[in-house]
Coordinates of C-alpha atoms in Angstrom, one line a residue:
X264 CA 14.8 15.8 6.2
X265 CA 16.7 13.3 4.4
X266 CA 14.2 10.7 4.8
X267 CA 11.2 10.3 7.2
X268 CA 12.1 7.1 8.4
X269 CA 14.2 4.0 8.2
X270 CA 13.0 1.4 5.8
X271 CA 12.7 -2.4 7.6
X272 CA 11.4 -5.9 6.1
X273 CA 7.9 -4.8 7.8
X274 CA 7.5 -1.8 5.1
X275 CA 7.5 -5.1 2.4
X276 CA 3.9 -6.2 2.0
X277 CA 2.2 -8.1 -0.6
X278 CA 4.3 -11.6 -1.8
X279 CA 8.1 -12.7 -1.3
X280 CA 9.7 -12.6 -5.0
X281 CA 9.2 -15.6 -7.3
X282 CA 12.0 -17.7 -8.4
X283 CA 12.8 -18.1 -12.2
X284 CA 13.8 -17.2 -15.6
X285 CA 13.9 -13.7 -16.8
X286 CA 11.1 -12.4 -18.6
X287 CA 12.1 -9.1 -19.2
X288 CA 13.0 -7.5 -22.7
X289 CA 16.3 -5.4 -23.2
X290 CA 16.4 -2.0 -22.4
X291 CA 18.6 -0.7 -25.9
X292 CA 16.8 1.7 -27.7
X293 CA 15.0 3.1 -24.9
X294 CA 13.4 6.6 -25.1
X295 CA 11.4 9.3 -22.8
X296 CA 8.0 9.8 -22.6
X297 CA 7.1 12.6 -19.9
X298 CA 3.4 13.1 -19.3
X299 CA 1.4 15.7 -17.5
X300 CA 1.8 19.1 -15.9
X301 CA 4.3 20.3 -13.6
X302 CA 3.9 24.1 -11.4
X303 CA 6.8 26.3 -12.2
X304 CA 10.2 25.4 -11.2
X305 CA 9.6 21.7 -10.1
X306 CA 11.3 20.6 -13.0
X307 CA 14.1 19.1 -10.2
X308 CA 11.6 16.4 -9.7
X309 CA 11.3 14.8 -13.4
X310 CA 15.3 14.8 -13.6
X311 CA 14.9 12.8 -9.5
X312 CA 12.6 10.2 -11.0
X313 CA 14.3 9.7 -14.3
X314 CA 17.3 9.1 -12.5
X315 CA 15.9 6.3 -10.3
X316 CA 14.3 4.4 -13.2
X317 CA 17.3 4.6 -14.8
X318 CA 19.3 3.2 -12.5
X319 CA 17.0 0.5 -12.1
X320 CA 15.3 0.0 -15.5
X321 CA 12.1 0.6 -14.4
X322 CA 9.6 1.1 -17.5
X323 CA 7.1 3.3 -16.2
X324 CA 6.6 5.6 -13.2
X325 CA 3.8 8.2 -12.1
X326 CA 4.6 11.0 -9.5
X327 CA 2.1 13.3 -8.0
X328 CA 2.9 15.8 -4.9
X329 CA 1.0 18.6 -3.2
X330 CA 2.0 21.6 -1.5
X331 CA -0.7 22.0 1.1
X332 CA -3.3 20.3 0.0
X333 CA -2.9 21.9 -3.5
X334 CA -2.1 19.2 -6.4
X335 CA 1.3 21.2 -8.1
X336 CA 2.7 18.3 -10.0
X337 CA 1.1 15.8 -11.7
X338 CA 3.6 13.5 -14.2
X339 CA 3.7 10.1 -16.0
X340 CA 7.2 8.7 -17.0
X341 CA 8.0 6.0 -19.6
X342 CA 11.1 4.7 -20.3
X343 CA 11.0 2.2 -22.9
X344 CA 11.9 1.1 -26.3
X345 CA 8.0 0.2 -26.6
X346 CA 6.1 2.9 -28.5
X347 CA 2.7 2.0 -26.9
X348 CA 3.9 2.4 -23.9
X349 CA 2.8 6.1 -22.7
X350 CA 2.6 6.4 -18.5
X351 CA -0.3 9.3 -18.0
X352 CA -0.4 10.9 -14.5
X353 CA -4.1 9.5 -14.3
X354 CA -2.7 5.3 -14.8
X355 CA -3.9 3.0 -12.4
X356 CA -0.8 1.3 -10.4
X357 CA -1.2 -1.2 -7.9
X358 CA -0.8 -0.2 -4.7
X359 CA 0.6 -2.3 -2.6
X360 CA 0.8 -1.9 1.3
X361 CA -0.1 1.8 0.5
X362 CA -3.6 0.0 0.9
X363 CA -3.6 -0.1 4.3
X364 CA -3.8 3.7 4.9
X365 CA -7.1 3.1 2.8
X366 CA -8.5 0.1 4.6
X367 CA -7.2 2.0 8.1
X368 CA -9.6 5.0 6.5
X369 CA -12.1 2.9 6.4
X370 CA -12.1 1.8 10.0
X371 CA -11.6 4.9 11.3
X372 CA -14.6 6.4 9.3
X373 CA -16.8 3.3 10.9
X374 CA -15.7 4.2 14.4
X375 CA -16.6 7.9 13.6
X376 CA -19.5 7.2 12.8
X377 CA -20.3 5.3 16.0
X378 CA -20.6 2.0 14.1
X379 CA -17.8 0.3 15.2
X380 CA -15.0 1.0 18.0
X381 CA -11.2 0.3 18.2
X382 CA -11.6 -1.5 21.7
X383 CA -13.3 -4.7 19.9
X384 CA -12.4 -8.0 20.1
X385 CA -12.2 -9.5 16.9
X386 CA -13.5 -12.6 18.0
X387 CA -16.9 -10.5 18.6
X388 CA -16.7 -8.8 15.2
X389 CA -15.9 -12.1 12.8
X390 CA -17.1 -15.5 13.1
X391 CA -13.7 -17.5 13.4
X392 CA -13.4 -21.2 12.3
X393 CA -10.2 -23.1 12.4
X394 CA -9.8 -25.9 10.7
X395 CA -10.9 -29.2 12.0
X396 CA -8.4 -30.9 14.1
X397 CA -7.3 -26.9 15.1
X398 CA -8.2 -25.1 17.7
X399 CA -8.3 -21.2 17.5
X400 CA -5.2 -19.5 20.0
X401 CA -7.5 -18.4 23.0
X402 CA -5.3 -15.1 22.8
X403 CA -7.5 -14.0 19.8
X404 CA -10.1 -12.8 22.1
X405 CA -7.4 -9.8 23.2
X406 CA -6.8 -8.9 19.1
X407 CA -8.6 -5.4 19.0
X408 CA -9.8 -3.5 16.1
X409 CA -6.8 -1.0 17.3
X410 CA -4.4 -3.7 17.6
X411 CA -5.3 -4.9 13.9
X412 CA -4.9 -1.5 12.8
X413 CA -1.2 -0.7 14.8
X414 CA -0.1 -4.3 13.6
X415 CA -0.1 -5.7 17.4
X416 CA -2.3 -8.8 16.9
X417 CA 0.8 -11.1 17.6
X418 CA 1.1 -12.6 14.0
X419 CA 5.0 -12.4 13.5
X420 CA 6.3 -13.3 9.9
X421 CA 9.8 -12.9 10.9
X422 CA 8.9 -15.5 13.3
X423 CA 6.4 -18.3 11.4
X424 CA 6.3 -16.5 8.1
X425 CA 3.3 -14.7 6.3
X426 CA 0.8 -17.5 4.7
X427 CA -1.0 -14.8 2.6
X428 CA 1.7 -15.4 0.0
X429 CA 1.8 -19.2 0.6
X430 CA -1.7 -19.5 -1.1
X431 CA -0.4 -23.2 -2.5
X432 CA 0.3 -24.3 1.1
X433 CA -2.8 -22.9 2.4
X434 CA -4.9 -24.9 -0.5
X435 CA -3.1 -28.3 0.3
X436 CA -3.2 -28.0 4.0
X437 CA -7.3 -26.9 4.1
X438 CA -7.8 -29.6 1.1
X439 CA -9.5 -26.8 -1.0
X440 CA -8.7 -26.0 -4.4
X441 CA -7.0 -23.2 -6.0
X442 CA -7.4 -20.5 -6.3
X443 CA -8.5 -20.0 -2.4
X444 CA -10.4 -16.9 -0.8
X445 CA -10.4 -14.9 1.8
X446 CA -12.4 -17.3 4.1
X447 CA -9.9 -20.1 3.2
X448 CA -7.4 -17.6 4.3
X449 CA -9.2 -16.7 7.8
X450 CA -10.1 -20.4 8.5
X451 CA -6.4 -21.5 8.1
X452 CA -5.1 -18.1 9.9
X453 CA -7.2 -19.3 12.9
X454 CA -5.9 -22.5 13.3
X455 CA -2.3 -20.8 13.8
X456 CA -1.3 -20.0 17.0
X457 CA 0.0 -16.8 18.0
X458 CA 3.6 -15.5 17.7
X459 CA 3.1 -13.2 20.8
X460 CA 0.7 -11.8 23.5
X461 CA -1.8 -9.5 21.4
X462 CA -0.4 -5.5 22.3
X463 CA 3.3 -7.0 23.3
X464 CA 5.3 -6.9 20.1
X465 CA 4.5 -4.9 16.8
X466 CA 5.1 -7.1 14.0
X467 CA 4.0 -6.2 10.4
X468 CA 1.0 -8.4 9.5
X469 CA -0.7 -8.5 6.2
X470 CA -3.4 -10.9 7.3
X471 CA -4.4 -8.3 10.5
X472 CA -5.3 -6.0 7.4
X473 CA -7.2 -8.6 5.6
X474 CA -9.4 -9.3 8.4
X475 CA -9.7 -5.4 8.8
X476 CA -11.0 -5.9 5.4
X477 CA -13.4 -8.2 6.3
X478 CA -14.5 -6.5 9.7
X479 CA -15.5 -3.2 7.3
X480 CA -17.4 -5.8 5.3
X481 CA -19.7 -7.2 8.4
X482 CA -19.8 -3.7 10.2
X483 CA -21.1 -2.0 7.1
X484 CA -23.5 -4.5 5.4
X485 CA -22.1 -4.5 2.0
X486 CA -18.9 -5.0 0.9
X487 CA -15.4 -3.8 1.7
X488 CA -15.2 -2.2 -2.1
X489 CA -18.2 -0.8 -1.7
X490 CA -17.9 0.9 1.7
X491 CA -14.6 2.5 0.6
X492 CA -15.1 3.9 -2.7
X493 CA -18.7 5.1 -1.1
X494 CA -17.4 6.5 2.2
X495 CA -13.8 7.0 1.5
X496 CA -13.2 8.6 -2.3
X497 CA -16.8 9.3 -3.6
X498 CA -16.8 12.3 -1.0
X499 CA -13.3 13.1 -2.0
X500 CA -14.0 12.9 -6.0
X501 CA -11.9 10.1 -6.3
X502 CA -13.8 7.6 -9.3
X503 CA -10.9 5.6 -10.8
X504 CA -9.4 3.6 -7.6
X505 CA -10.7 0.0 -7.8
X506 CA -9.9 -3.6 -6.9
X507 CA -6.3 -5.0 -8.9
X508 CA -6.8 -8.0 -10.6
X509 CA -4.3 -10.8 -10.5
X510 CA -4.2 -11.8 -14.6
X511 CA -3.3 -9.7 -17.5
X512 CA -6.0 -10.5 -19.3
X513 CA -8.0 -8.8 -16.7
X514 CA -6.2 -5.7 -15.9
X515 CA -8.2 -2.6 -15.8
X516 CA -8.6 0.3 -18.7
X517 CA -5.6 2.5 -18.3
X518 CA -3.7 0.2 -15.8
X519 CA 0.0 0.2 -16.4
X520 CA 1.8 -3.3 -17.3
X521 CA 4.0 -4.7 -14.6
X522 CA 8.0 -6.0 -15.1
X523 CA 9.6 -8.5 -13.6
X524 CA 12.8 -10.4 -13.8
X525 CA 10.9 -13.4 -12.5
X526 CA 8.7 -16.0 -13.1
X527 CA 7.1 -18.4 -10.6
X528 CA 4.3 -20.9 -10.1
X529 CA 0.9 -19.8 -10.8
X530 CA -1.6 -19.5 -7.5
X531 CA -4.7 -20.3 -9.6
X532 CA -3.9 -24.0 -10.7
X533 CA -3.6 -27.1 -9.3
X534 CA -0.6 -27.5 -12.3
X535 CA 1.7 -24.6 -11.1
X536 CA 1.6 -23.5 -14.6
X537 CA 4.9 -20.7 -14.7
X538 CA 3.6 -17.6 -15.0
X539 CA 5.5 -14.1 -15.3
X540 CA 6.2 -13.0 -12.0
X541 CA 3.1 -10.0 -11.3
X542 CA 0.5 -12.1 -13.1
X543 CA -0.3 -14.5 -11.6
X544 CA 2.2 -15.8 -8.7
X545 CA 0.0 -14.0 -6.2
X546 CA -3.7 -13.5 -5.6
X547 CA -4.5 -9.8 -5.7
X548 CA -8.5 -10.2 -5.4
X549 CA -7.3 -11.4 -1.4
X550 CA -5.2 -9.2 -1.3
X551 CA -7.5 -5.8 -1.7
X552 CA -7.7 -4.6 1.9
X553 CA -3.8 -5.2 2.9
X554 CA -2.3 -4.4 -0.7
X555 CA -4.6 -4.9 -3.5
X556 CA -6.2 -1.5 -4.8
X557 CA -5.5 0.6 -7.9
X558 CA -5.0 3.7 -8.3
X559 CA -3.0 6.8 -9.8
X560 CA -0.6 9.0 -8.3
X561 CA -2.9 12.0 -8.5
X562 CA -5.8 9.7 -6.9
X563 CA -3.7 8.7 -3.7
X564 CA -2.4 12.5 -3.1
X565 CA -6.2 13.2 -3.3
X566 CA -7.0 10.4 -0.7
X567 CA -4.1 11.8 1.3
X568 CA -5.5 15.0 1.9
X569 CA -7.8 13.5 3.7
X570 CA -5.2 12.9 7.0
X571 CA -5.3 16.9 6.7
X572 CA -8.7 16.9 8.8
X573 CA -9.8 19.3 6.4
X574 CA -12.5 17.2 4.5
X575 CA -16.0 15.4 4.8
X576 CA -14.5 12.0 5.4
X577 CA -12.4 12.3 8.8
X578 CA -12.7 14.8 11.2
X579 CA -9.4 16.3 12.8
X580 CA -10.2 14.2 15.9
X581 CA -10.3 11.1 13.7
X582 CA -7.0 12.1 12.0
X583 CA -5.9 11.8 15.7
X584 CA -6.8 8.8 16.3
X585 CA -4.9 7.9 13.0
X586 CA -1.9 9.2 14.4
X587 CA -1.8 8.4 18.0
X588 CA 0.8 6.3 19.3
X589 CA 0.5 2.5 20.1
X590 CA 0.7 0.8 23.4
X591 CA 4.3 -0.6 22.2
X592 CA 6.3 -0.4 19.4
X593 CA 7.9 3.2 19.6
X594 CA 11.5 2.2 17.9
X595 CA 14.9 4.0 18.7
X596 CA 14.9 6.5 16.0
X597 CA 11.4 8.4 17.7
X598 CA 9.2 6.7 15.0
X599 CA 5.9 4.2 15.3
X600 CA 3.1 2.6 13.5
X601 CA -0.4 4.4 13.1
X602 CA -3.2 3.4 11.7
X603 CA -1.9 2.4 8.1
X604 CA 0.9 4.7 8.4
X605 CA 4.2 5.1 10.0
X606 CA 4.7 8.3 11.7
X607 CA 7.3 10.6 13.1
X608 CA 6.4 13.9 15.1
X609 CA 9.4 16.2 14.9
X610 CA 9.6 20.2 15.7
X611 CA 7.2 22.2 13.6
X612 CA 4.4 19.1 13.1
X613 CA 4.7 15.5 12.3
X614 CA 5.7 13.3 9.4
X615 CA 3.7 10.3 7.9
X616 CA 5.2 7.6 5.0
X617 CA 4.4 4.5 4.0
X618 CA 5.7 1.9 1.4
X619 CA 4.4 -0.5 -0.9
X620 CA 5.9 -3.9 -2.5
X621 CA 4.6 -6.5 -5.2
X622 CA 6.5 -8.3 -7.7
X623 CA 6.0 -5.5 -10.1
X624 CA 5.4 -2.8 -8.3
X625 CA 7.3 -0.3 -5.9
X626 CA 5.3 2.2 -4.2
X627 CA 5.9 5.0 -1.6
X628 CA 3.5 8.2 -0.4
X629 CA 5.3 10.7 2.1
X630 CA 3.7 13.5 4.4
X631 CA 5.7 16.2 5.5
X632 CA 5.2 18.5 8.5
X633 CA 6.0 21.9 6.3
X634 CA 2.9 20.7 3.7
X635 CA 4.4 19.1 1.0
X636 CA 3.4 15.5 0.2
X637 CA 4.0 13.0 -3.1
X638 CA 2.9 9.8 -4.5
X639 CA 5.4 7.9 -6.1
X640 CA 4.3 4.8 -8.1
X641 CA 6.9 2.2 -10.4
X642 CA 6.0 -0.7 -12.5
X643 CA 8.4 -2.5 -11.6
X644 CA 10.2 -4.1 -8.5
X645 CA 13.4 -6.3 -9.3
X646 CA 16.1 -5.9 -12.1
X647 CA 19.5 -7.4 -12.7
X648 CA 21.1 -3.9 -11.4
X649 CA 21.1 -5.6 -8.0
X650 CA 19.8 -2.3 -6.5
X651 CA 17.6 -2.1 -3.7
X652 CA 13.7 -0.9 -3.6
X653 CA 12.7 0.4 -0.9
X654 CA 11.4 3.7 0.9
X655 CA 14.4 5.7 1.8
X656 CA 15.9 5.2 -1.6
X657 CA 13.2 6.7 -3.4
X658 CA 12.1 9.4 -0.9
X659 CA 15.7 10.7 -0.6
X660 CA 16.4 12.5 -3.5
X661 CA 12.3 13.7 -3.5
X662 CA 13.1 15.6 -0.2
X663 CA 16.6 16.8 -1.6
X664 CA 14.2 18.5 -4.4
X665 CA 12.2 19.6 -2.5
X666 CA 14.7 21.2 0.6
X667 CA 15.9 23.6 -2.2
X668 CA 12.3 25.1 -3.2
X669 CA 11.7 28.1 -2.0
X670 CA 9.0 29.4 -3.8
X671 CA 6.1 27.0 -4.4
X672 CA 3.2 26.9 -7.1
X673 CA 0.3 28.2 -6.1
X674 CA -1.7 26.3 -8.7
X675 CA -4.0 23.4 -8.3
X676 CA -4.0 20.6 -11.0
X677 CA -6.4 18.2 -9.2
X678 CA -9.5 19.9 -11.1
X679 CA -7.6 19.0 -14.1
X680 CA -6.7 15.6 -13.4
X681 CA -9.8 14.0 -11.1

């Protein structure tokens, strides 16, 4: 129980870091600021998370877990030497990749429904248009829905990169101007040819979930948004998730602010004006379906009780379907890709995780087979400690708390805090 899996480059979505000058204010002076509720004798949690933003001078943090299905913890953690600064356990976060267990929702709910099935071409579903002078990869026509979802389309971006974090190269080579959409995205995206035979080769692909995105969109008849905060969190009392917003001037009430190190070149000018690293060197508005939503802590344990089969929104036999194993992709260590979620069955039940990655934001959600489950949300994703971000560094000491429980609240703080 260590960790649920092993982290690899695919568990990285959202942009590849960018390049310049610090931005970043000192740490001295620093105090704590712990929001929120906690059941009795989970306190091993707040000294797991303070740790970790220590050691990486991470500003702000939220952590919410459940203990079968019941919401126990619910804390916000700021660590700064900025009085305003106050982390609640009901701050919106971005996401990140932990979007794609949402968008993968979606689907799921549509082919439920009867509205939609996993066996359809995408080429039947969305009207594709490379650009002229391209031609579309006649292997397209074998990308299923379920393909899509298990990241089997055949885009590889260990092998020709991911352009949905090159929007400044997409712009020049369409001739469009910045900031580009979705469409720009798709049209460009068509005109590549494929890394591998669809179903051959799982490959982590952030532009399989945006046109996931936009298959929910044309299925539906309104719009990707719409669809999931209708079908996915209205029925689950969730009200605060929404769309991110690239700009700082635009960030939503109660949204935390985002640290970085970096600064880079600005996605929505023709100037590459240098912008601070989260605001503004990536497009989150494209972005919504494969790593764009917000959210708190206690908002994504609430979605997450949804893969418990135990609500309106997916049947058990859905949450199935969500689990299943792929055609391919099965790697050494017993684990796989679902829909939107990497899972592991082990004696006693199965275990699902995920991680998220923007500049500015560090995300993980873990599912354990014994019942207990946390969202862990950061601010930040970089610092000059030179330590790494990623999933089994800041799930490990989470289970270690957790191994030595062995009485559990039996309180439930999501009435409190949805």
């Amino acid at each position: 129980m260590a960790a649920l899996g092993t982290a690899s480059p695919g568990l990285l979505s959202g942009c590849a870091p960018a390049t310049g000058t610090a931005v970043r204010a000192g740490a001295a002076a620093r105090t704590w600021k712990v929001t929120g509720t906690a059941g009795s004798g989970l306190g091993g949690f707040d000294s797991a998370v303070k740790k970790l933003m220590q050691a990486r001078d991470i500003p702000g943090g939220s952590l919410a877990v459940t203990y079968k299905g019941k919401l126990v913890l619910a804390r916000g953690y700021s660590w700064s030497d900025d009085a305003s600064l106050s982390v609640q356990p009901t701050s919106l976060f971005r996401l990140a990749s932990l979007s794609k267990a949402i968008t993968a929702t979606a689907v799921t709910r549509l082919v439920q429904d009867g509205k939609l099935s996993l066996s359809a071409p995408v080429t039947d579903l969305l009207e594709l248009t490379p650009p002229d002078g391209k031609s579309a990869d006649p292997r397209l026509s074998q990308v299923t829905v379920r393909r899509l979802l298990q990241h089997l389309g055949g885009w590889d971006r260990d092998v020709s990169g991911d352009f949905t974090h090159r929007d400044r190269d997409v712009a020049a080579s369409l001739g469009v101007s910045l900031p580009i959409s979705r469409a720009d995205m798709m049209r460009y995206g068509t005109g590549l040819k494929l890394d591998h035979d669809p179903g051959t080769t799982y490959a982590y692909s952030n532009y399989g979930y945006l046109l996931l995105g936009e298959i929910i969109a044309k299925v539906s008849g309104t719009t990707y948004a719409d669809y999931v905060q209708r079908n996915v969190f209205a029925p689950v009392g969730i009200t605060r998730a929404r769309p991110g917003r690239s700009l700082r001037a635009d960030a939503a009430a109660g949204e935390v602010p985002y640290f970085s190190q970096y600064t880079g070149k600005s996605v929505f000018d023709a100037a590459g004006t240098t912008v601070p690293g989260p605001y503004g060197t990536f497009n989150v508005e494209n972005r919504t379906a494969m790593g764009g939503w917000l959210a708190s802590a206690v908002d994504y344990a609430r979605y997450s009780t949804i893969l418990d089969g135990t609500t309106s929104v997916l049947s058990k036999a859905s949450v199935e379907k969500v689990f299943a194993k792929p055609e391919t992709g099965l790697n050494s260590g017993g684990s796989y890709y679902g829909f939107g979620w990497f899972v592991r069955d082990v004696t006693g039940g199965r275990n699902t995780w995920h991680d998220g990655s923007l500049t500015g934001s560090s995300t993980i959600v873990t599912r354990r087979y014994d019942g207990v489950s946390w969202t862990l949300l950061f601010d930040q994703r970089d610092d000059p400690s030179g330590l790494t971000y990623n999933y089994s560094d800041f799930s490990a000491p989470l289970h270690d708390v957790a191994n030595a429980i062995t009485t559990w609240p039996t309180t439930d703080l999501f009435g409190k805090y949805l």
